[in-house]
Tab-separated table of C-alpha atoms and ligand atoms in Angstrom:
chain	number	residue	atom	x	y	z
A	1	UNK	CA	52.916	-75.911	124.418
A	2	UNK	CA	53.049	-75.829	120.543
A	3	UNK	CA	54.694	-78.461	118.713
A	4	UNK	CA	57.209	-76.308	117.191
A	5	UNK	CA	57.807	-74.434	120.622
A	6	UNK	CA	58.588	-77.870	122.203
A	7	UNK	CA	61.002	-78.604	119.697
A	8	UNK	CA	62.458	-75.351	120.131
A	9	UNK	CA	63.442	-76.108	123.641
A	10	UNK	CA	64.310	-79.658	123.104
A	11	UNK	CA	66.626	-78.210	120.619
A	12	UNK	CA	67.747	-75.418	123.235
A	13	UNK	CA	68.156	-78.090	126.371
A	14	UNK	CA	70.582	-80.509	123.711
A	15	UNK	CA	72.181	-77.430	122.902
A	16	UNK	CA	72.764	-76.545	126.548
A	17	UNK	CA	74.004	-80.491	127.283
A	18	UNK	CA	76.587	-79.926	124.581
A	19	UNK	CA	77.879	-76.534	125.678
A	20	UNK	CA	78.131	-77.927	129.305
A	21	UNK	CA	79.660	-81.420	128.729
A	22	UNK	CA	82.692	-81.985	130.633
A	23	UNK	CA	86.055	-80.876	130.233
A	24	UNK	CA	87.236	-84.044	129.668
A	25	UNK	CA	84.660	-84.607	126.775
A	26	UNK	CA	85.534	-81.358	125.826
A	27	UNK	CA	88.971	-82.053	125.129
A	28	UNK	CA	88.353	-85.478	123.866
A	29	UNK	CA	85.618	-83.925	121.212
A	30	UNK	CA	88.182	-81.141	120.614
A	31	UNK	CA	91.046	-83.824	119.574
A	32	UNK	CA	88.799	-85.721	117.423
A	33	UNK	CA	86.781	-82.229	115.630
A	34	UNK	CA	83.518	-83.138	116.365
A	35	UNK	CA	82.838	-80.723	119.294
A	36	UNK	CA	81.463	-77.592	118.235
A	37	UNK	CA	79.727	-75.841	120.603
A	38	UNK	CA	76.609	-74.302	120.013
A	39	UNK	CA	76.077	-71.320	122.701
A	40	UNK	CA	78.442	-68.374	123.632
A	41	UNK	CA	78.830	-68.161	127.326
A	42	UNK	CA	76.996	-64.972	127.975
A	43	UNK	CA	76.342	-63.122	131.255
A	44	UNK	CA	73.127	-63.446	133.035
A	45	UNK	CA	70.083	-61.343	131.137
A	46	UNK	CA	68.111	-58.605	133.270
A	47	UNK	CA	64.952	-57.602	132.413
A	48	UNK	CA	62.795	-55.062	133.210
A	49	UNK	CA	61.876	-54.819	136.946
A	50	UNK	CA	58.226	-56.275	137.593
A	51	UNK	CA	55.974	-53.432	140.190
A	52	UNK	CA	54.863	-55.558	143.773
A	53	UNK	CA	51.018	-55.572	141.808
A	54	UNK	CA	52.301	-57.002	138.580
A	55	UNK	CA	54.337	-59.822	140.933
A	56	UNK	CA	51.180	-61.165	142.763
A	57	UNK	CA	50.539	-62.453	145.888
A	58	UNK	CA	52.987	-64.176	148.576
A	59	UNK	CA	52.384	-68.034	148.817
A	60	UNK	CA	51.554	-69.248	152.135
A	61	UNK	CA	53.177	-72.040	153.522
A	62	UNK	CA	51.569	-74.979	151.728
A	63	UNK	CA	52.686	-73.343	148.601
A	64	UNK	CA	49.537	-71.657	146.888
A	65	UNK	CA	47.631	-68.417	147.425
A	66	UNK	CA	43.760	-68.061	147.671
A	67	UNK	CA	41.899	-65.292	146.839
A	68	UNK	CA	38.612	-64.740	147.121
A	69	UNK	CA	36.223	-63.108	144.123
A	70	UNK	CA	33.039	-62.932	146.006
A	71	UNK	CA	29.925	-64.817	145.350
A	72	UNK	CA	31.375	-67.780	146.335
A	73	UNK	CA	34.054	-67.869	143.642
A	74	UNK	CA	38.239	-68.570	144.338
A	75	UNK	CA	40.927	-68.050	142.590
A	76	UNK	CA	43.926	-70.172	143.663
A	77	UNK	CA	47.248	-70.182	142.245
A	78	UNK	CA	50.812	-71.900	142.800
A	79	UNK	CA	52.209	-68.651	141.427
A	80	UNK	CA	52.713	-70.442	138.184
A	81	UNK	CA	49.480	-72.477	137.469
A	82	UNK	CA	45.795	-71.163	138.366
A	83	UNK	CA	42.942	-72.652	138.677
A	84	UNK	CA	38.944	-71.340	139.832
A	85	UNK	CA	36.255	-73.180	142.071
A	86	UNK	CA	33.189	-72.160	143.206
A	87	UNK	CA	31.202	-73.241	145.820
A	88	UNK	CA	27.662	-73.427	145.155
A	89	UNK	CA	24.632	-74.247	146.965
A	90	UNK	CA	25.361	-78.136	147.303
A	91	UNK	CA	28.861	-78.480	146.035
A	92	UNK	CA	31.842	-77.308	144.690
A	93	UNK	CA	32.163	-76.718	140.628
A	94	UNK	CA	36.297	-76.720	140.011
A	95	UNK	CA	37.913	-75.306	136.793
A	96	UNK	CA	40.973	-76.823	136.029
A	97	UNK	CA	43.430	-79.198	138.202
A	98	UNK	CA	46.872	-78.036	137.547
A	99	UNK	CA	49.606	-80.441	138.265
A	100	UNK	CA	51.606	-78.152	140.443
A	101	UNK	CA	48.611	-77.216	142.485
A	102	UNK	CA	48.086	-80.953	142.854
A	103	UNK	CA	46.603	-81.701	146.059
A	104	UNK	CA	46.621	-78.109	147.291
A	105	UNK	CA	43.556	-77.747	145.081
A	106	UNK	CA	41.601	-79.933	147.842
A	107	UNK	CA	43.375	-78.165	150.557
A	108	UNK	CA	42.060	-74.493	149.410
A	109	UNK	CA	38.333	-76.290	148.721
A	110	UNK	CA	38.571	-77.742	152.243
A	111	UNK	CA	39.743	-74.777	154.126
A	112	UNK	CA	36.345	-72.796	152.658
A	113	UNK	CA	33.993	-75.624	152.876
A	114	UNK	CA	33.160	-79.345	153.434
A	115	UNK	CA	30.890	-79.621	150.906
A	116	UNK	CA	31.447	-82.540	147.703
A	117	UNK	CA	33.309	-81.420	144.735
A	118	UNK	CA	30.729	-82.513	142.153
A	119	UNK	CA	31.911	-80.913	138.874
A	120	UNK	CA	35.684	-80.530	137.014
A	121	UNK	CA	35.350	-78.349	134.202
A	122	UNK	CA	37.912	-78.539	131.439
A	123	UNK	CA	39.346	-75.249	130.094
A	124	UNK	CA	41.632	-77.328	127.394
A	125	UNK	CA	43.388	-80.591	127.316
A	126	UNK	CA	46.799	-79.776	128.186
A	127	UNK	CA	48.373	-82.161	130.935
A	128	UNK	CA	49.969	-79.507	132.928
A	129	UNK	CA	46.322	-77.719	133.407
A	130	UNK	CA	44.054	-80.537	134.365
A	131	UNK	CA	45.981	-83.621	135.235
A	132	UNK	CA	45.550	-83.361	139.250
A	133	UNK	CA	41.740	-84.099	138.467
A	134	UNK	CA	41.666	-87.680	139.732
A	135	UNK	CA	42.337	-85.911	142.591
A	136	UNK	CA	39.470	-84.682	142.952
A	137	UNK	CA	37.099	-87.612	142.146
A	138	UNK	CA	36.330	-90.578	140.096
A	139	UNK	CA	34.203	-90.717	136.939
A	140	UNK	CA	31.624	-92.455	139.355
A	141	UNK	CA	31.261	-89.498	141.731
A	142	UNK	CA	32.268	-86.100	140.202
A	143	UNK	CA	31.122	-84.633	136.297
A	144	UNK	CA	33.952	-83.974	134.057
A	145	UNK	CA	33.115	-81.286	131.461
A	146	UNK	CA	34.833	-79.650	128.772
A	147	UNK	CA	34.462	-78.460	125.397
A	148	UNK	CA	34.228	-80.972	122.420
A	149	UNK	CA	37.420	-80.003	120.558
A	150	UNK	CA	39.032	-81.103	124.188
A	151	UNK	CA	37.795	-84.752	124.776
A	152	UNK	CA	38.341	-84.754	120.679
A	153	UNK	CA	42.075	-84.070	121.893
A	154	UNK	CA	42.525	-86.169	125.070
A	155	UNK	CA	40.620	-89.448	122.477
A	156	UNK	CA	43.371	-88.862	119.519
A	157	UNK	CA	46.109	-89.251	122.423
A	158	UNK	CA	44.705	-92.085	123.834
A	159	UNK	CA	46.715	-92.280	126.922
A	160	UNK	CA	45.400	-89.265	129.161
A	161	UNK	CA	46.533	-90.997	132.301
A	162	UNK	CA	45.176	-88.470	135.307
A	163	UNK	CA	43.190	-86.623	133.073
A	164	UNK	CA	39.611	-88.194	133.860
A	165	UNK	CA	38.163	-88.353	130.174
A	166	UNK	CA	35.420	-86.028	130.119
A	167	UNK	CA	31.643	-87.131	130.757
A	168	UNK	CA	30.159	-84.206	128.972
A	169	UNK	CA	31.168	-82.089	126.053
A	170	UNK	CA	29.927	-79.125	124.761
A	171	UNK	CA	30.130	-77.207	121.739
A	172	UNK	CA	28.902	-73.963	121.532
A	173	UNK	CA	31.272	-70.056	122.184
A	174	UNK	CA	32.226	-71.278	125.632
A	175	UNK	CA	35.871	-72.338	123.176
A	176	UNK	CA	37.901	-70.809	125.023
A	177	UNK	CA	41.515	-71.674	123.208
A	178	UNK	CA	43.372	-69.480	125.272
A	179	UNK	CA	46.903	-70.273	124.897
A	180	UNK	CA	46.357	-72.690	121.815
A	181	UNK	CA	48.797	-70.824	119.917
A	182	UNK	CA	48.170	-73.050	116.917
A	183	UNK	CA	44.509	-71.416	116.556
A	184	UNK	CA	45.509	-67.577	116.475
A	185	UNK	CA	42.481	-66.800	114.920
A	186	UNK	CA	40.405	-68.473	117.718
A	187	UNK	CA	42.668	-66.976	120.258
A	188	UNK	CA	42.386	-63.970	119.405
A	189	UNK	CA	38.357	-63.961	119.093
A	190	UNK	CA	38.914	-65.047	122.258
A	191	UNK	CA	39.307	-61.723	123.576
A	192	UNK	CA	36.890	-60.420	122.049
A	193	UNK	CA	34.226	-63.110	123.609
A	194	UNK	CA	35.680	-62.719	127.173
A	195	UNK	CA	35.089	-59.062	126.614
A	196	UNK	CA	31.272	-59.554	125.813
A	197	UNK	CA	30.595	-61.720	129.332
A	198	UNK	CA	29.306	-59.410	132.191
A	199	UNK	CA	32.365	-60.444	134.641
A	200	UNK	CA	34.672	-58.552	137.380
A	201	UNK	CA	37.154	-61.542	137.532
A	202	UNK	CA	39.103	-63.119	134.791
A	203	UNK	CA	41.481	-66.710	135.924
A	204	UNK	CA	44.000	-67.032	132.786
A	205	UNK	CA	45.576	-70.448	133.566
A	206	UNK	CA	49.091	-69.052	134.365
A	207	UNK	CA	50.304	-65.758	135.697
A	208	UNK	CA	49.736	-65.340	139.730
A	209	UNK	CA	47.075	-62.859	139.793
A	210	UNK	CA	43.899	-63.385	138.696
A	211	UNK	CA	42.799	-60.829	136.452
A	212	UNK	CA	40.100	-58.141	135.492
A	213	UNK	CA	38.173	-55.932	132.524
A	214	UNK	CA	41.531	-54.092	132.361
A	215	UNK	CA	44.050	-56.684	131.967
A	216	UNK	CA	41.584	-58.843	129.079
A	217	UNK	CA	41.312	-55.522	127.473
A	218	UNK	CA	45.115	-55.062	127.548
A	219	UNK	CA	46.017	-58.182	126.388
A	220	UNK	CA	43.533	-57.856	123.335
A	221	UNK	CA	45.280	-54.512	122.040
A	222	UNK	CA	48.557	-56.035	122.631
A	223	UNK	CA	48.081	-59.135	120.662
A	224	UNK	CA	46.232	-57.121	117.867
A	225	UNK	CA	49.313	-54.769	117.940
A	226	UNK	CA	51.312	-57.563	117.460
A	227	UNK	CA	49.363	-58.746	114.615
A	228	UNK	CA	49.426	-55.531	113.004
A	229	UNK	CA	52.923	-55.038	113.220
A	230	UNK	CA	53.455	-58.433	112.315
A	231	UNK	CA	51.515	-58.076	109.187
A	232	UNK	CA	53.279	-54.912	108.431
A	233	UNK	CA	56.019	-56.865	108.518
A	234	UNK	CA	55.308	-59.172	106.383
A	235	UNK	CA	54.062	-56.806	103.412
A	236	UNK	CA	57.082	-54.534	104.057
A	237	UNK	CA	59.108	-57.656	102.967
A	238	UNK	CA	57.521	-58.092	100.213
A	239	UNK	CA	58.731	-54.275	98.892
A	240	UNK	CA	62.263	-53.842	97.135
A	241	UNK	CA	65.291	-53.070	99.423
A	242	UNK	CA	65.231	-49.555	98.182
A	243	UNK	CA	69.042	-49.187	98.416
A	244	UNK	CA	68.734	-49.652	101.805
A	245	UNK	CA	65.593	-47.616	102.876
A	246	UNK	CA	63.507	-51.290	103.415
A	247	UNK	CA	66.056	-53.200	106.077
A	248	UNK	CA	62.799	-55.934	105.885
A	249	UNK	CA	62.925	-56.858	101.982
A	250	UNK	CA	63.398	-60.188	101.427
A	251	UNK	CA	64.633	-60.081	98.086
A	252	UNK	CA	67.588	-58.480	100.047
A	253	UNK	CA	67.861	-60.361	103.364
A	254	UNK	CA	67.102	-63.969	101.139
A	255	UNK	CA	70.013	-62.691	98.791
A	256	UNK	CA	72.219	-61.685	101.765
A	257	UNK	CA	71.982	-65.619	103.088
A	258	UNK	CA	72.100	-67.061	99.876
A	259	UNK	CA	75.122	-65.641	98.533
A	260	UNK	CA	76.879	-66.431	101.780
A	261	UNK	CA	75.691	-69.983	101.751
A	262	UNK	CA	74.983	-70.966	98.370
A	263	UNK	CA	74.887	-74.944	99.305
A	264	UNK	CA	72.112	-74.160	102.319
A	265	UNK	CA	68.963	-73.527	100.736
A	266	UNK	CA	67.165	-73.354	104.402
A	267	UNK	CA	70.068	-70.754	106.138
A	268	UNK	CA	68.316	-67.947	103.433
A	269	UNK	CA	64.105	-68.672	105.151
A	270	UNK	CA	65.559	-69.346	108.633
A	271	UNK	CA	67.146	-65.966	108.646
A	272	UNK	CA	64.890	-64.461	106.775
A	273	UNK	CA	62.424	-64.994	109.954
A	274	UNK	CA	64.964	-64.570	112.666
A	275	UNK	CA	65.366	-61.157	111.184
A	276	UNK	CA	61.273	-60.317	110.898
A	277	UNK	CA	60.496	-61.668	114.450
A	278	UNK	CA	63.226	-59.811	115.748
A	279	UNK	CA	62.329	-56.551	114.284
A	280	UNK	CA	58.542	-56.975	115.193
A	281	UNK	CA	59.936	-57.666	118.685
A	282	UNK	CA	62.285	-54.404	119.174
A	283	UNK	CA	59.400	-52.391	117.641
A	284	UNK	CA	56.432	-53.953	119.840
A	285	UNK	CA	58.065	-54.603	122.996
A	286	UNK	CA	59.108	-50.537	124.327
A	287	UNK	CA	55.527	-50.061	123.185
A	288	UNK	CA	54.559	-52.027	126.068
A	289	UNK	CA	56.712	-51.833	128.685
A	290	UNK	CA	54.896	-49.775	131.094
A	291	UNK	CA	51.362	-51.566	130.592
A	292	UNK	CA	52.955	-55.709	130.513
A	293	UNK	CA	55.166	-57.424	133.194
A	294	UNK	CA	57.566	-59.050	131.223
A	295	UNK	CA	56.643	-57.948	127.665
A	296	UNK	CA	60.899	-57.721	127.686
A	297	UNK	CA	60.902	-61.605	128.749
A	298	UNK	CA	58.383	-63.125	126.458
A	299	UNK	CA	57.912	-60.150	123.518
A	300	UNK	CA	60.183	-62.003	120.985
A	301	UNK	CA	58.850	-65.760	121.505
A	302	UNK	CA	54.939	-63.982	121.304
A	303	UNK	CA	56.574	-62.724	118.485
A	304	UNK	CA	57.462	-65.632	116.538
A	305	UNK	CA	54.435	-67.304	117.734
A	306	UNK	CA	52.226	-64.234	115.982
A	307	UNK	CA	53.984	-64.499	112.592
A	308	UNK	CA	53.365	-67.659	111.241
A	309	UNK	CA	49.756	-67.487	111.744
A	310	UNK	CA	49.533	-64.048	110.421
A	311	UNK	CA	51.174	-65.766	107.089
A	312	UNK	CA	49.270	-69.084	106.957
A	313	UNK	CA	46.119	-68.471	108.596
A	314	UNK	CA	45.684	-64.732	107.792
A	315	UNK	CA	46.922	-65.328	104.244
A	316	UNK	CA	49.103	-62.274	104.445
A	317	UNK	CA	52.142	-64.006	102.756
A	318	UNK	CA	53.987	-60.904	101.787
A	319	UNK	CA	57.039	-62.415	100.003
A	320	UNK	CA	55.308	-65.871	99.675
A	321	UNK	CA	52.437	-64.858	97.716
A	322	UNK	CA	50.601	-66.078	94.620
A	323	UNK	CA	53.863	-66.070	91.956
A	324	UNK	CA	51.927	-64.659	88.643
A	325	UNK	CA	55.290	-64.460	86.561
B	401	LIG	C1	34.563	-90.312	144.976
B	401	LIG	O1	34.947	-91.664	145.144
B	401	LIG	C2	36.263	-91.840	145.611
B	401	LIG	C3	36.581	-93.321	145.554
B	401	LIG	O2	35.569	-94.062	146.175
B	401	LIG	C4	36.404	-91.234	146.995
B	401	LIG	O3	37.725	-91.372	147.451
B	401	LIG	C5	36.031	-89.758	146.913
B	401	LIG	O4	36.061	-89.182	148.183
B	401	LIG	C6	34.692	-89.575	146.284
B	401	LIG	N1	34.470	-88.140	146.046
B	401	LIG	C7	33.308	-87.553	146.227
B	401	LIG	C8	33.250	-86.089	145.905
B	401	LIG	O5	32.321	-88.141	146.646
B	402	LIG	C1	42.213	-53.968	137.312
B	402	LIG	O1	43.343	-54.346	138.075
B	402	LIG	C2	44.394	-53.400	138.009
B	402	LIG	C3	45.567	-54.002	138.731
B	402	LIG	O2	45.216	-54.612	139.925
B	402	LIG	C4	43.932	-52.064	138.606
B	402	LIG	O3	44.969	-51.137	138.521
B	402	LIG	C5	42.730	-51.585	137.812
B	402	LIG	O4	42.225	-50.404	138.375
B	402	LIG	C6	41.642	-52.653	137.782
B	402	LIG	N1	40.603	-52.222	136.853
B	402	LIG	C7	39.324	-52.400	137.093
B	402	LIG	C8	38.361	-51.951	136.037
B	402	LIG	O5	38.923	-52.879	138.145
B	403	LIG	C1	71.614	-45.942	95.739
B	403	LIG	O1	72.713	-45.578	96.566
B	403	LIG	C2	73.907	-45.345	95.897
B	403	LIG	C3	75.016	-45.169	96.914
B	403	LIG	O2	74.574	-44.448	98.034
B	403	LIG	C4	73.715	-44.133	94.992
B	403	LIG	O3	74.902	-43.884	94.242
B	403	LIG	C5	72.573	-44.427	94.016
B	403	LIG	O4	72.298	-43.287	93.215
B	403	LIG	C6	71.320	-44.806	94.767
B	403	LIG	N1	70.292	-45.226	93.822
B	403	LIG	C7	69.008	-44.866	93.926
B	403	LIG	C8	68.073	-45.425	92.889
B	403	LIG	O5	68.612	-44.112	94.809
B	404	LIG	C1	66.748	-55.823	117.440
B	404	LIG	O1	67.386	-55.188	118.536
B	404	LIG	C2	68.640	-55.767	118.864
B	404	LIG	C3	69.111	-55.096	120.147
B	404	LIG	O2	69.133	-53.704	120.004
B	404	LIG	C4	69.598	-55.577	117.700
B	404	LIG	O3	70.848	-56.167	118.013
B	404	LIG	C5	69.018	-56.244	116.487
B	404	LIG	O4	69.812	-56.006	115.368
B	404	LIG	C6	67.615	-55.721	116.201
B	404	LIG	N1	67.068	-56.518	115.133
B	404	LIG	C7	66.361	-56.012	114.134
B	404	LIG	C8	65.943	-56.956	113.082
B	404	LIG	O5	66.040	-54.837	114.081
């Protein structure tokens, strides 16, 4: 999870705490004026209906589903969290140790084989992906790999509790920063790396199915779709309002804010995005609807994820660019 998106929801659960303190606090922060609350009471959202392929497989009664890929490779998943092990000739090679999976990562290894789990490979540092790995071993008995930029990572934090630190690092193009939404361009070459390995199966970290050719090659156009539109976006803004024939220009939607709040210099720029994210996510997300599950659920957070690197890592600053006069 990003930074800013964890702020986000930190911001999101206070703001949920205040709009569903008790009535008695209610009252009591109504009397004194500090009580405003934050969130209109809304009814619940629907969203478009997910087809029995797109919602994956039925969890068995241990609470994970196992599917096997062939040549001795699984994919095994909590329905939320995924993970991939392999048995080999000797012993079994494990990628990822998701929390949730926990212990049922043993159980799925054990119900295919008895041999030793000798290797936990890394895909990236985050604790929700790889912290059931003392699980599976100690640094004595098993090999934990993972990329360089990872035990980089897991060293700056210091405290990586069940995340065994990793015994070998790599560098090379096995980065695969999927889901690193602060490295778009990484993520996004990515795709295009996955695409050049000769594979049938593809295990994404999340999402209850594993995947194949198809669903990388989906995924690619759909993030480079949102990048395009994104960065059309973005240059639209930069254009005059037209007298109304560019709804994106900031001149006009910066104006807008500012005249309404002319003490608030950051209501103008907060808007100002709210506006661009949301218009990038009403024009990409019917695009998609037929080919993503949930593109309706997660189209305007992928969204506001895409923009900001499209500005700052891109360099297509549209409004913000090089001032000359
Ligand atoms: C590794 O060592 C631990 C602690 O002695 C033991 O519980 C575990 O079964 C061992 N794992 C393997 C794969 O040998
Ligand atoms: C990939 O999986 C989807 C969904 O299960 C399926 O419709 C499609 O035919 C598969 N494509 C390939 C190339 O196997
Ligand atoms: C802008 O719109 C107004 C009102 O519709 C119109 O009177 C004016 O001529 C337009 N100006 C331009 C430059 O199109
Ligand atoms: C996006 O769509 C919603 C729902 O139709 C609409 O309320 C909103 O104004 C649209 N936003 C932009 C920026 O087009």
């Amino acid at each position: 999870m990003s930074l800013r998106k964890l702020l986000t929801s930190i911001a999101y659960a206070l703001a949920i705490a205040k709009a569903t303190a008790s009535p008695t606090a209610l009252l009591s922060a109504s009397v004194t004026g500090a009580y405003t609350p934050t969130i209109e009471p809304q009814s619940t959202p629907t969203y478009y209906p997910v087809s029995e392929q797109q919602a994956g497989s039925q969890l068995n009664n241990d609470e994970y589903y196992m599917q096997s890929l062939g040549n001795g490779g699984y994919f095994v998943t909590d329905g939320g969290y995924n993970h991939f092990f392999l048995v080999a000739c000797h012993s079994v090679i494990v990628v990822d140790a998701p929390a949730t999976l926990g212990i049922n990562i043993l159980k799925a290894i054990r119900s295919v084989t008895d041999l030793p789990v000798s290797h936990v490979v890394y895909s990236h540092h985050h604790a929700d992906h790889i912290s059931a790995a003392y699980l599976l071993g100690t640094l004595d008995n098993v090999t934990f790999i993972a990329q360089k930029e990872t035990a980089t990572k897991l060293a700056a934090i210091g405290d990586y509790g069940h995340r065994l630190y990793p015994t070998i690092t790599f560098e090379d193009s096995y980065t695969l920063n999927l889901g690193e939404a602060e490295d778009l361009p990484g993520y996004i070459k990515a795709h295009e790396q996955v695409m050049l390995y000769d594979f049938e199966y593809f295990v994404g970290g999340h999402v209850n199915v594993p995947g194949n050719r198809t669903d990388v090659q989906i995924a690619k156009e759909y993030v480079l779709d949102l990048f395009e539109t994104c960065k059309y976006a973005l240059l639209e803004a930069a254009k005059p309002y037209n007298n109304g024939s560019n709804e994106l220009s900031a001149e006009f939607l910066l104006g807008l804010v500012t005249a309404a709040n002319p003490s608030n210099p950051w209501a103008p720029q907060a808007y100002f995005e709210k506006v661009i994210t949301e218009w990038v996510a009403n024009v990409t997300i019917p695009r998609w609807d037929d080919r993503l599950a949930a593109i309706d659920v997660y189209g305007l957070s992928n969204s506001e994820t895409m923009l900001e690197p499209v500005k700052i890592d891109y360099g297509i600053l549209g409004s913000f660019g090089v001032k000359l006069d």
